């Protein structure tokens, strides 16, 4: 990861910026959403427990310590994926996020919330994402 | 139907943090199927979008009218750097798109 950051440094024109978008290591939350309101269902699990995102943070910090970049700005935003149902979300994650696991608890909680009624709503996966704006040094 | 970032929070965060991409040369690393590329490529002067995953590369979707200024390549960053065709290329913005 640090190697990639150093490679990128050589690709930046004078005055250029590196924009690094990657998730924080906060677990993503699964919600039942209806309009503006959301009800928490469960945390999404990852096979490596979000370790890769901590490693990405460490790589950025190391590249800065070694003098390749200065952090110009860090911002956070919510990134959401909306699905009509939990099975649809699961299928999407199998294709796009292979490490992700919808825990059994999520299915149980959703069944409890909905009970015997089919409450309209959608499933939302909400992730906290960071955007680092890095200014190259040297 | 799956909707990804329907409120465009990612695009808004990019614009607020890094300003406009108007007239800039942009390298996007980990472009996937072009989801984020589509949000900024119209403004940019030239875009090189790298996606080494063959499955995602095959699913890329960009307007054909953009082919003059958007180069979507099935390459990793390392393969791009080593390729003599691209020696000396420099960019105003390099976007590490969920790929660090």
PDB file of C-alpha atoms in Angstrom, chain A residues 1 3-5 7-8 10-13 16-21 23 56 60 73 75 77-83 88 92 95-96 98 122 127 129 131 133, chain B residues 1-7 9-10 13-14 16-18 21 27 29 35-36 55-56 59 77-78 80-81 89-100:
ATOM      1  CA  UNK A   1       0.000   0.000   0.000  1.00  0.00           C
ATOM      2  CA  UNK A   3       4.519   1.381  -2.358  1.00  0.00           C
ATOM      3  CA  UNK A   4       1.419   2.420  -4.323  1.00  0.00           C
ATOM      4  CA  UNK A   5       1.374   5.803  -2.584  1.00  0.00           C
ATOM      5  CA  UNK A   7       4.375   5.314  -7.097  1.00  0.00           C
ATOM      6  CA  UNK A   8       1.524   7.779  -7.316  1.00  0.00           C
ATOM      7  CA  UNK A  10       5.799  10.226  -9.313  1.00  0.00           C
ATOM      8  CA  UNK A  11       2.639  10.543 -11.399  1.00  0.00           C
ATOM      9  CA  UNK A  12       1.467  13.834  -9.976  1.00  0.00           C
ATOM     10  CA  UNK A  13       2.015  17.027 -11.950  1.00  0.00           C
ATOM     11  CA  UNK A  16      -1.430  17.991  -8.301  1.00  0.00           C
ATOM     12  CA  UNK A  17      -3.366  16.278  -5.530  1.00  0.00           C
ATOM     13  CA  UNK A  18      -3.878  12.698  -4.445  1.00  0.00           C
ATOM     14  CA  UNK A  19      -7.466  11.968  -3.427  1.00  0.00           C
ATOM     15  CA  UNK A  20      -7.743   8.803  -1.386  1.00  0.00           C
ATOM     16  CA  UNK A  21     -11.214   7.422  -0.775  1.00  0.00           C
ATOM     17  CA  UNK A  23     -13.822   3.208   4.262  1.00  0.00           C
ATOM     18  CA  UNK A  56      -4.868   1.620   4.543  1.00  0.00           C
ATOM     19  CA  UNK A  60      -1.251   6.839   4.457  1.00  0.00           C
ATOM     20  CA  UNK A  73      -7.816  17.862   4.367  1.00  0.00           C
ATOM     21  CA  UNK A  75     -13.473  14.594   5.404  1.00  0.00           C
ATOM     22  CA  UNK A  77     -19.250  11.032   4.471  1.00  0.00           C
ATOM     23  CA  UNK A  78     -21.910   8.348   4.541  1.00  0.00           C
ATOM     24  CA  UNK A  79     -22.044   5.970   1.592  1.00  0.00           C
ATOM     25  CA  UNK A  80     -25.241   3.956   1.255  1.00  0.00           C
ATOM     26  CA  UNK A  81     -26.385   1.003  -0.781  1.00  0.00           C
ATOM     27  CA  UNK A  82     -30.131   0.571  -1.067  1.00  0.00           C
ATOM     28  CA  UNK A  83     -31.782  -2.775  -1.791  1.00  0.00           C
ATOM     29  CA  UNK A  88     -31.073  -8.720  -2.829  1.00  0.00           C
ATOM     30  CA  UNK A  92     -25.100  -7.726  -4.434  1.00  0.00           C
ATOM     31  CA  UNK A  95     -20.541  -9.919  -6.259  1.00  0.00           C
ATOM     32  CA  UNK A  96     -19.127  -6.618  -5.027  1.00  0.00           C
ATOM     33  CA  UNK A  98     -16.730 -10.721  -1.111  1.00  0.00           C
ATOM     34  CA  UNK A 122     -36.010  -0.861   1.858  1.00  0.00           C
ATOM     35  CA  UNK A 127     -20.745   2.894   5.558  1.00  0.00           C
ATOM     36  CA  UNK A 129     -16.076   6.687   4.255  1.00  0.00           C
ATOM     37  CA  UNK A 131     -11.684  11.193   1.803  1.00  0.00           C
ATOM     38  CA  UNK A 133      -6.752  15.085   0.185  1.00  0.00           C
TER      39      UNK A 133
ATOM     40  CA  UNK B   1     -33.223  -2.870  -7.599  1.00  0.00           C
ATOM     41  CA  UNK B   2     -29.892  -1.880  -6.071  1.00  0.00           C
ATOM     42  CA  UNK B   3     -29.199   1.856  -5.805  1.00  0.00           C
ATOM     43  CA  UNK B   4     -25.652   2.898  -4.969  1.00  0.00           C
ATOM     44  CA  UNK B   5     -25.152   6.257  -3.238  1.00  0.00           C
ATOM     45  CA  UNK B   6     -28.438   7.682  -4.540  1.00  0.00           C
ATOM     46  CA  UNK B   7     -27.851  10.987  -2.736  1.00  0.00           C
ATOM     47  CA  UNK B   9     -22.680  11.934  -1.118  1.00  0.00           C
ATOM     48  CA  UNK B  10     -19.389  10.730  -2.606  1.00  0.00           C
ATOM     49  CA  UNK B  13     -17.570  15.161  -0.764  1.00  0.00           C
ATOM     50  CA  UNK B  14     -15.124  15.155  -3.671  1.00  0.00           C
ATOM     51  CA  UNK B  16     -16.271  20.112  -1.473  1.00  0.00           C
ATOM     52  CA  UNK B  17     -12.851  18.755  -0.591  1.00  0.00           C
ATOM     53  CA  UNK B  18     -11.034  18.866  -3.898  1.00  0.00           C
ATOM     54  CA  UNK B  21     -12.185  18.685 -12.041  1.00  0.00           C
ATOM     55  CA  UNK B  27      -5.959   9.260 -13.124  1.00  0.00           C
ATOM     56  CA  UNK B  29      -7.079   3.859  -9.774  1.00  0.00           C
ATOM     57  CA  UNK B  35     -19.450   4.312 -11.328  1.00  0.00           C
ATOM     58  CA  UNK B  36     -17.465   7.264  -9.962  1.00  0.00           C
ATOM     59  CA  UNK B  55     -14.972  -8.934 -14.332  1.00  0.00           C
ATOM     60  CA  UNK B  56     -15.394  -5.316 -13.284  1.00  0.00           C
ATOM     61  CA  UNK B  59     -18.942  -4.265 -16.874  1.00  0.00           C
ATOM     62  CA  UNK B  77      -1.216   0.838 -11.262  1.00  0.00           C
ATOM     63  CA  UNK B  78       2.048  -1.075 -11.432  1.00  0.00           C
ATOM     64  CA  UNK B  80       0.397   1.149 -16.069  1.00  0.00           C
ATOM     65  CA  UNK B  81       3.603   2.641 -14.680  1.00  0.00           C
ATOM     66  CA  UNK B  89       2.319  10.880 -18.094  1.00  0.00           C
ATOM     67  CA  UNK B  90       1.485  13.250 -15.249  1.00  0.00           C
ATOM     68  CA  UNK B  91      -1.843  14.074 -13.677  1.00  0.00           C
ATOM     69  CA  UNK B  92      -3.439  16.973 -11.839  1.00  0.00           C
ATOM     70  CA  UNK B  93      -5.559  14.632  -9.752  1.00  0.00           C
ATOM     71  CA  UNK B  94      -4.956  11.012  -8.872  1.00  0.00           C
ATOM     72  CA  UNK B  95      -8.018   9.371  -7.385  1.00  0.00           C
ATOM     73  CA  UNK B  96      -7.494   6.232  -5.318  1.00  0.00           C
ATOM     74  CA  UNK B  97     -11.024   4.981  -5.633  1.00  0.00           C
ATOM     75  CA  UNK B  98     -11.597   2.516  -2.771  1.00  0.00           C
ATOM     76  CA  UNK B  99      -8.442   0.745  -3.862  1.00  0.00           C
ATOM     77  CA  UNK B 100      -5.730   1.429  -1.309  1.00  0.00           C
TER      78      UNK B 100
END
